[in-house]
Amino acid sequence: LEVLTIHSITSSGLVIVVIVALAVAQTNVRVHKTAYTNVMQAAVMAALLNPVLTLYFMVFSIHNFLHGFIVSFGLPLNVLAIGVILLKTSKASKEYALLLLNTAIIELGSIVAHFLVNGRMFIDSTTGICVSDGPCRDISEGFCSVMAGFMQVIMIQSTTILGLSFWYRTRSLQQKTPFGRRRLQSLILLFFIPHIFHIAAFVMLITPREQLEPVVDKFYGKGYGRVHGLYGFVDMSEPGPALVMGYLLIFPSIPNTYIVYAWRRHIALFREKMQIMSVKTRGIHESFTKVLTIQAASSLVVIAIIVILAIEQEVFHLHSVDIEGLVYDFAVLPTLINPALTLYFVRTYRL
């Protein structure tokens, strides 16, 4: 009934209104443009709207759509970014490009994990479960649990590199001596070491699925948990799980807090130095500053959305494929934003 009602509105109502409006624009206002004279094109609007609406009301899932979109566009976009950074970076930017390259590699890995797990974050009281519907289970449950743990922390590393990028750009404005590519790469790897221990702890401490299935079945019906991968904790208040989940809550706040501080410091220093820069140098710094600013803003927005989705489950006990799935979808959304910004704003890469 919903589908038929909206079909009738779009076919009989919306299309007619558009055609009449375009006709009036020509008749009374005497405006004749290609966009106005091709009024019959409005008649095919229903041909586009109707199947979209049918999919939405019958089988459409925002999570499944966004998951497919991120995987389909994120994989080639990050591969392209890696190739361009490797092949088209100028000698003067080789050191900073190492940060861009690591970001692209990490985000490529994040998308691969996102595809393999296709996870949803189920939260209820003290229970936290990654519900997997991805192909990783065809390999093994152990592999899937490792991928689930990897997926939860990999974007934290991306945020950490973003903080390092602000630090490096500020250091560059201060005209300090080169830091060194080996030292910079070692620093990046050093920040990843805690995540390795977190993944290992997650895999070792996860609750057996026999205890997780009844919790999920309570909301989705008997037998639902049996056909999905379940990786998490039935009681996050226990010492081990509390430590693992506390890591996911506390650790990201460190690089994000630093990013806010570093951004303000970087902007102030850039405004101070820009008056004595050449046009070319100022343009390079402006491009990188724009990229970092938008990346930082998108990271904070993503965190806010994830918190809202978690509150909907924890406080209001709202559970659906979309609410749970969007937690991970939004977590990896920067894997589309970041390489696109790098390729667009950095002139040599864009060309």
Tab-separated table of C-alpha atoms in Angstrom:
chain	number	residue	atom	x	y	z
A	1	LEU	CA	0.000	0.000	0.000
A	2	GLU	CA	2.840	2.412	0.796
A	3	VAL	CA	4.532	1.629	-2.519
A	4	LEU	CA	1.337	2.042	-4.552
A	5	THR	CA	0.409	5.272	-2.766
A	6	ILE	CA	3.771	6.891	-3.425
A	7	HIS	CA	3.790	5.626	-7.017
A	8	SER	CA	0.472	7.372	-7.591
A	9	ILE	CA	1.793	10.580	-6.047
A	10	THR	CA	4.984	10.613	-8.099
A	11	SER	CA	3.306	9.583	-11.339
A	12	SER	CA	0.128	11.642	-11.134
A	13	GLY	CA	1.038	14.452	-8.773
A	14	LEU	CA	4.723	15.333	-8.725
A	15	VAL	CA	5.340	14.883	-12.449
A	16	ILE	CA	2.280	16.942	-13.407
A	17	VAL	CA	3.279	19.745	-11.026
A	18	VAL	CA	6.779	19.881	-12.514
A	19	ILE	CA	5.478	19.938	-16.109
A	20	VAL	CA	2.944	22.667	-15.317
A	21	ALA	CA	5.568	24.768	-13.509
A	22	LEU	CA	7.958	24.557	-16.464
A	23	ALA	CA	5.174	25.395	-18.904
A	24	VAL	CA	4.147	28.449	-16.845
A	25	ALA	CA	7.768	29.612	-16.768
A	26	GLN	CA	7.777	29.681	-20.576
A	27	THR	CA	4.278	31.042	-21.113
A	28	ASN	CA	4.168	33.852	-18.529
A	29	VAL	CA	7.789	34.694	-17.778
A	30	ARG	CA	8.948	34.064	-21.363
A	31	VAL	CA	11.966	32.135	-20.163
A	32	HIS	CA	13.207	29.696	-22.775
A	33	LYS	CA	16.166	27.561	-21.901
A	34	THR	CA	17.073	24.000	-22.665
A	35	ALA	CA	16.268	23.039	-19.100
A	36	TYR	CA	12.762	24.545	-19.490
A	37	THR	CA	11.905	23.570	-23.039
A	38	ASN	CA	12.632	19.884	-22.457
A	39	VAL	CA	9.550	19.649	-20.259
A	40	MET	CA	8.736	16.140	-21.407
A	41	GLN	CA	11.846	14.920	-19.615
A	42	ALA	CA	9.917	15.474	-16.396
A	43	ALA	CA	7.540	12.724	-17.466
A	44	VAL	CA	10.247	10.112	-17.007
A	45	MET	CA	10.877	11.118	-13.383
A	46	ALA	CA	8.505	8.408	-12.230
A	47	ALA	CA	10.583	5.854	-14.118
A	48	LEU	CA	13.474	6.749	-11.817
A	49	LEU	CA	11.583	7.315	-8.587
A	50	ASN	CA	9.278	4.323	-8.650
A	51	PRO	CA	11.864	1.510	-8.675
A	52	VAL	CA	13.933	3.335	-6.048
A	53	LEU	CA	10.902	3.637	-3.773
A	54	THR	CA	9.987	-0.002	-4.382
A	55	LEU	CA	13.456	-1.118	-3.333
A	56	TYR	CA	13.325	1.110	-0.264
A	57	PHE	CA	10.030	-0.171	1.080
A	58	MET	CA	10.434	-3.790	0.061
A	59	VAL	CA	14.066	-4.836	0.549
A	60	PHE	CA	16.157	-1.689	0.891
A	61	SER	CA	18.616	-1.442	3.783
A	62	ILE	CA	20.641	1.714	4.377
A	63	HIS	CA	23.390	-0.378	5.947
A	64	ASN	CA	23.625	-2.797	3.015
A	65	PHE	CA	23.599	0.075	0.519
A	66	LEU	CA	26.262	2.053	2.370
A	67	HIS	CA	28.369	-1.069	2.939
A	68	GLY	CA	28.310	-1.865	-0.779
A	69	PHE	CA	28.973	1.765	-1.712
A	70	ILE	CA	31.994	2.061	0.591
A	71	VAL	CA	33.505	-1.204	-0.626
A	72	SER	CA	32.803	-0.530	-4.321
A	73	PHE	CA	34.234	2.992	-4.378
A	74	GLY	CA	36.629	2.871	-1.428
A	75	LEU	CA	38.784	0.031	-2.761
A	76	PRO	CA	39.641	1.591	-6.161
A	77	LEU	CA	39.884	5.090	-4.662
A	78	ASN	CA	42.491	4.071	-2.090
A	79	VAL	CA	44.385	1.924	-4.611
A	80	LEU	CA	44.454	4.970	-6.909
A	81	ALA	CA	45.657	7.178	-4.047
A	82	ILE	CA	48.462	4.734	-3.224
A	83	GLY	CA	49.556	4.600	-6.870
A	84	VAL	CA	49.488	8.369	-7.313
A	85	ILE	CA	51.398	9.002	-4.073
A	86	LEU	CA	54.078	6.483	-5.035
A	87	LEU	CA	54.478	7.742	-8.597
A	88	LYS	CA	53.741	11.471	-8.511
A	89	THR	CA	55.107	12.803	-5.234
A	90	SER	CA	57.719	15.547	-5.677
A	91	LYS	CA	61.117	15.178	-4.009
A	92	ALA	CA	60.357	18.056	-1.653
A	93	SER	CA	57.220	16.298	-0.343
A	94	LYS	CA	58.593	12.729	-0.089
A	95	GLU	CA	58.731	12.783	3.703
A	96	TYR	CA	55.206	14.104	4.238
A	97	ALA	CA	53.891	11.801	1.501
A	98	LEU	CA	54.876	8.910	3.766
A	99	LEU	CA	52.050	9.937	6.094
A	100	LEU	CA	49.622	10.102	3.168
A	101	LEU	CA	50.790	6.702	1.926
A	102	ASN	CA	50.371	5.058	5.332
A	103	THR	CA	46.899	6.568	5.654
A	104	ALA	CA	45.843	5.198	2.255
A	105	ILE	CA	47.258	1.726	3.045
A	106	ILE	CA	45.538	1.620	6.437
A	107	GLU	CA	42.231	2.731	4.969
A	108	LEU	CA	42.532	0.164	2.187
A	109	GLY	CA	43.019	-2.480	4.882
A	110	SER	CA	40.026	-1.085	6.765
A	111	ILE	CA	37.808	-1.453	3.691
A	112	VAL	CA	39.006	-5.029	3.106
A	113	ALA	CA	38.183	-5.895	6.738
A	114	HIS	CA	34.837	-4.116	6.400
A	115	PHE	CA	34.028	-6.238	3.352
A	116	LEU	CA	35.138	-9.514	4.934
A	117	VAL	CA	33.277	-8.977	8.207
A	118	ASN	CA	30.277	-6.890	7.076
A	119	GLY	CA	29.718	-6.242	10.763
A	120	ARG	CA	27.032	-4.650	12.904
A	121	MET	CA	27.614	-3.416	16.453
A	122	PHE	CA	24.933	-4.883	18.729
A	123	ILE	CA	24.751	-3.195	22.160
A	124	ASP	CA	22.343	-4.084	24.937
A	125	SER	CA	22.985	-3.260	28.579
A	126	THR	CA	26.430	-4.757	29.326
A	127	THR	CA	26.494	-6.832	26.129
A	128	GLY	CA	28.496	-5.793	23.093
A	129	ILE	CA	28.604	-8.032	20.010
A	130	CYS	CA	29.928	-7.704	16.475
A	131	VAL	CA	27.290	-9.459	14.348
A	132	SER	CA	28.990	-10.596	11.144
A	133	ASP	CA	27.287	-11.349	7.845
A	134	GLY	CA	30.403	-11.314	5.697
A	135	PRO	CA	32.421	-13.891	3.761
A	136	CYS	CA	35.157	-14.187	6.425
A	137	ARG	CA	33.189	-17.034	8.043
A	138	ASP	CA	33.782	-19.098	4.898
A	139	ILE	CA	37.471	-19.105	5.840
A	140	SER	CA	37.195	-19.779	9.582
A	141	GLU	CA	35.646	-18.453	12.773
A	142	GLY	CA	39.117	-17.666	14.110
A	143	PHE	CA	40.011	-15.593	11.068
A	144	CYS	CA	36.698	-13.761	11.303
A	145	SER	CA	37.264	-12.900	14.966
A	146	VAL	CA	40.715	-11.486	14.128
A	147	MET	CA	39.211	-9.401	11.303
A	148	ALA	CA	36.485	-8.150	13.655
A	149	GLY	CA	39.121	-7.073	16.169
A	150	PHE	CA	41.232	-5.495	13.416
A	151	MET	CA	38.217	-3.617	12.047
A	152	GLN	CA	37.496	-2.067	15.436
A	153	VAL	CA	40.926	-0.478	15.869
A	154	ILE	CA	42.303	0.178	12.388
A	155	MET	CA	40.566	3.550	11.932
A	156	ILE	CA	41.983	4.680	15.289
A	157	GLN	CA	45.408	4.308	13.654
A	158	SER	CA	44.204	6.455	10.756
A	159	THR	CA	43.160	9.155	13.236
A	160	THR	CA	46.548	8.877	14.949
A	161	ILE	CA	48.312	9.488	11.626
A	162	LEU	CA	46.046	12.500	11.117
A	163	GLY	CA	47.375	13.868	14.405
A	164	LEU	CA	50.922	13.147	13.227
A	165	SER	CA	50.152	14.999	9.998
A	166	PHE	CA	49.156	18.144	11.911
A	167	TRP	CA	52.333	17.836	13.960
A	168	TYR	CA	54.433	17.459	10.803
A	169	ARG	CA	52.807	20.379	8.962
A	170	THR	CA	53.310	22.634	11.995
A	171	ARG	CA	56.925	21.472	12.176
A	172	SER	CA	57.295	22.307	8.491
A	173	LEU	CA	55.955	25.829	9.058
A	174	GLN	CA	58.547	26.257	11.784
A	175	GLN	CA	61.174	25.387	9.143
A	176	LYS	CA	62.806	22.713	11.242
A	177	THR	CA	65.245	20.199	9.771
A	178	PRO	CA	63.766	17.102	8.059
A	179	PHE	CA	62.597	14.472	10.535
A	180	GLY	CA	63.670	11.556	8.375
A	181	ARG	CA	61.512	9.020	6.572
A	182	ARG	CA	62.780	6.044	8.570
A	183	ARG	CA	62.146	7.768	11.883
A	184	LEU	CA	58.709	8.845	10.715
A	185	GLN	CA	57.785	5.321	9.589
A	186	SER	CA	59.091	3.899	12.858
A	187	LEU	CA	56.895	6.348	14.762
A	188	ILE	CA	53.835	5.251	12.793
A	189	LEU	CA	54.559	1.580	13.485
A	190	LEU	CA	55.166	2.349	17.154
A	191	PHE	CA	51.666	3.790	17.480
A	192	PHE	CA	50.213	0.624	15.948
A	193	ILE	CA	51.778	-1.753	18.493
A	194	PRO	CA	49.090	-1.198	21.200
A	195	HIS	CA	46.427	-2.100	18.629
A	196	ILE	CA	48.102	-5.464	18.010
A	197	PHE	CA	47.848	-6.301	21.707
A	198	HIS	CA	44.221	-5.126	21.702
A	199	ILE	CA	43.313	-7.419	18.795
A	200	ALA	CA	44.987	-10.355	20.556
A	201	ALA	CA	43.140	-9.615	23.804
A	202	PHE	CA	39.821	-9.305	21.959
A	203	VAL	CA	40.256	-12.664	20.225
A	204	MET	CA	41.290	-14.454	23.430
A	205	LEU	CA	38.551	-12.991	25.631
A	206	ILE	CA	35.459	-13.097	23.375
A	207	THR	CA	32.497	-14.933	24.859
A	208	PRO	CA	31.632	-18.339	23.316
A	209	ARG	CA	28.889	-17.969	20.729
A	210	GLU	CA	26.609	-20.350	22.679
A	211	GLN	CA	26.226	-17.585	25.269
A	212	LEU	CA	25.843	-14.811	22.698
A	213	GLU	CA	23.159	-16.425	20.539
A	214	PRO	CA	20.293	-16.149	23.103
A	215	VAL	CA	20.954	-12.408	23.533
A	216	VAL	CA	20.693	-11.730	19.796
A	217	ASP	CA	17.769	-14.154	19.354
A	218	LYS	CA	15.815	-12.200	21.985
A	219	PHE	CA	15.561	-9.275	19.551
A	220	TYR	CA	15.617	-11.001	16.152
A	221	GLY	CA	13.947	-14.330	16.752
A	222	LYS	CA	15.087	-17.839	17.561
A	223	GLY	CA	17.845	-19.158	15.347
A	224	TYR	CA	19.004	-15.738	14.105
A	225	GLY	CA	22.307	-15.832	15.960
A	226	ARG	CA	23.121	-19.316	14.705
A	227	VAL	CA	23.405	-18.191	11.081
A	228	HIS	CA	25.574	-15.129	11.821
A	229	GLY	CA	29.076	-14.666	13.149
A	230	LEU	CA	29.009	-13.384	16.740
A	231	TYR	CA	32.156	-11.867	18.247
A	232	GLY	CA	31.957	-9.952	21.488
A	233	PHE	CA	31.187	-10.018	25.176
A	234	VAL	CA	28.027	-11.027	26.982
A	235	ASP	CA	29.129	-8.964	30.013
A	236	MET	CA	31.430	-6.009	29.357
A	237	SER	CA	31.595	-5.214	33.084
A	238	GLU	CA	33.940	-8.142	33.684
A	239	PRO	CA	37.614	-7.080	34.067
A	240	GLY	CA	38.947	-8.473	30.763
A	241	PRO	CA	36.122	-7.294	28.486
A	242	ALA	CA	35.983	-3.966	30.364
A	243	LEU	CA	39.649	-3.389	29.558
A	244	VAL	CA	39.171	-4.286	25.888
A	245	MET	CA	36.075	-2.092	25.426
A	246	GLY	CA	37.517	0.695	27.570
A	247	TYR	CA	40.449	0.818	25.157
A	248	LEU	CA	38.034	1.492	22.267
A	249	LEU	CA	36.397	4.313	24.234
A	250	ILE	CA	39.449	5.991	25.763
A	251	PHE	CA	42.286	5.541	23.261
A	252	PRO	CA	40.608	7.445	20.349
A	253	SER	CA	40.111	10.471	22.614
A	254	ILE	CA	43.893	10.943	22.813
A	255	PRO	CA	44.592	11.617	19.097
A	256	ASN	CA	41.303	13.495	18.675
A	257	THR	CA	42.080	15.833	21.579
A	258	TYR	CA	45.534	16.434	20.160
A	259	ILE	CA	44.076	17.092	16.693
A	260	VAL	CA	41.872	19.906	18.048
A	261	TYR	CA	44.873	21.456	19.831
A	262	ALA	CA	47.227	20.971	16.865
A	263	TRP	CA	44.721	22.392	14.376
A	264	ARG	CA	44.369	25.637	16.306
A	265	ARG	CA	48.127	25.925	16.701
A	266	HIS	CA	48.732	25.144	13.027
A	267	ILE	CA	46.200	27.703	11.784
A	268	ALA	CA	47.623	30.440	14.040
A	269	LEU	CA	51.172	29.717	12.872
A	270	PHE	CA	50.129	29.538	9.219
A	271	ARG	CA	48.464	32.964	9.407
A	272	GLU	CA	51.608	34.350	10.977
A	273	LYS	CA	53.946	32.900	8.351
A	274	MET	CA	51.849	33.247	5.187
A	275	GLN	CA	52.757	36.904	4.686
A	276	ILE	CA	56.414	36.030	4.053
A	277	MET	CA	55.769	32.954	1.909
A	278	SER	CA	56.016	32.796	-1.849
A	279	VAL	CA	52.779	32.231	-3.737
A	280	LYS	CA	53.787	28.651	-4.586
A	281	THR	CA	54.773	27.746	-1.014
A	282	ARG	CA	51.623	29.313	0.398
A	283	GLY	CA	49.511	27.359	-2.088
A	284	ILE	CA	51.124	24.069	-1.035
A	285	HIS	CA	50.546	24.767	2.655
A	286	GLU	CA	46.957	25.888	1.998
A	287	SER	CA	46.187	22.679	0.122
A	288	PHE	CA	47.496	20.428	2.881
A	289	THR	CA	45.782	22.563	5.556
A	290	LYS	CA	42.415	22.242	3.780
A	291	VAL	CA	42.812	18.470	3.533
A	292	LEU	CA	43.735	18.096	7.205
A	293	THR	CA	40.966	20.442	8.392
A	294	ILE	CA	38.217	18.609	6.518
A	295	GLN	CA	39.594	15.227	7.607
A	296	ALA	CA	39.626	16.356	11.238
A	297	ALA	CA	36.069	17.716	11.016
A	298	SER	CA	34.763	14.534	9.361
A	299	SER	CA	36.465	12.410	12.045
A	300	LEU	CA	34.710	14.330	14.831
A	301	VAL	CA	31.339	14.154	13.037
A	302	VAL	CA	31.722	10.389	12.590
A	303	ILE	CA	32.420	9.939	16.305
A	304	ALA	CA	29.322	11.975	17.195
A	305	ILE	CA	27.128	9.845	14.896
A	306	ILE	CA	28.521	6.599	16.328
A	307	VAL	CA	27.784	7.815	19.859
A	308	ILE	CA	24.191	8.647	18.867
A	309	LEU	CA	23.702	5.195	17.314
A	310	ALA	CA	25.119	3.548	20.445
A	311	ILE	CA	22.776	5.585	22.683
A	312	GLU	CA	19.775	4.522	20.577
A	313	GLN	CA	20.602	0.902	21.379
A	314	GLU	CA	21.762	1.239	24.972
A	315	VAL	CA	19.159	3.707	26.262
A	316	PHE	CA	16.142	3.216	24.005
A	317	HIS	CA	16.763	-0.480	23.152
A	318	LEU	CA	16.275	0.170	19.438
A	319	HIS	CA	17.746	-2.620	17.349
A	320	SER	CA	17.734	-3.049	13.590
A	321	VAL	CA	20.135	-4.034	10.840
A	322	ASP	CA	20.535	-0.355	9.919
A	323	ILE	CA	21.080	1.082	13.411
A	324	GLU	CA	23.666	-1.558	14.267
A	325	GLY	CA	25.302	-1.671	10.837
A	326	LEU	CA	25.715	2.083	10.513
A	327	VAL	CA	28.059	2.085	13.519
A	328	TYR	CA	30.739	0.344	11.478
A	329	ASP	CA	29.698	1.987	8.195
A	330	PHE	CA	30.241	5.473	9.571
A	331	ALA	CA	33.454	4.353	11.293
A	332	VAL	CA	34.978	3.546	7.881
A	333	LEU	CA	33.329	6.408	5.965
A	334	PRO	CA	36.561	8.471	6.159
A	335	THR	CA	38.131	5.808	3.911
A	336	LEU	CA	36.176	7.470	1.100
A	337	ILE	CA	36.623	11.065	2.245
A	338	ASN	CA	40.361	11.083	2.969
A	339	PRO	CA	41.756	9.745	-0.351
A	340	ALA	CA	39.285	11.884	-2.297
A	341	LEU	CA	40.475	15.010	-0.460
A	342	THR	CA	44.120	14.122	-1.025
A	343	LEU	CA	43.619	13.518	-4.739
A	344	TYR	CA	41.551	16.681	-5.201
A	345	PHE	CA	43.366	19.311	-3.146
A	346	VAL	CA	46.989	18.285	-3.786
A	347	ARG	CA	47.601	19.756	-7.222
A	348	THR	CA	50.248	17.324	-8.438
A	349	TYR	CA	48.035	14.380	-7.526
A	350	ARG	CA	44.948	15.934	-9.082
A	351	LEU	CA	46.745	16.530	-12.375
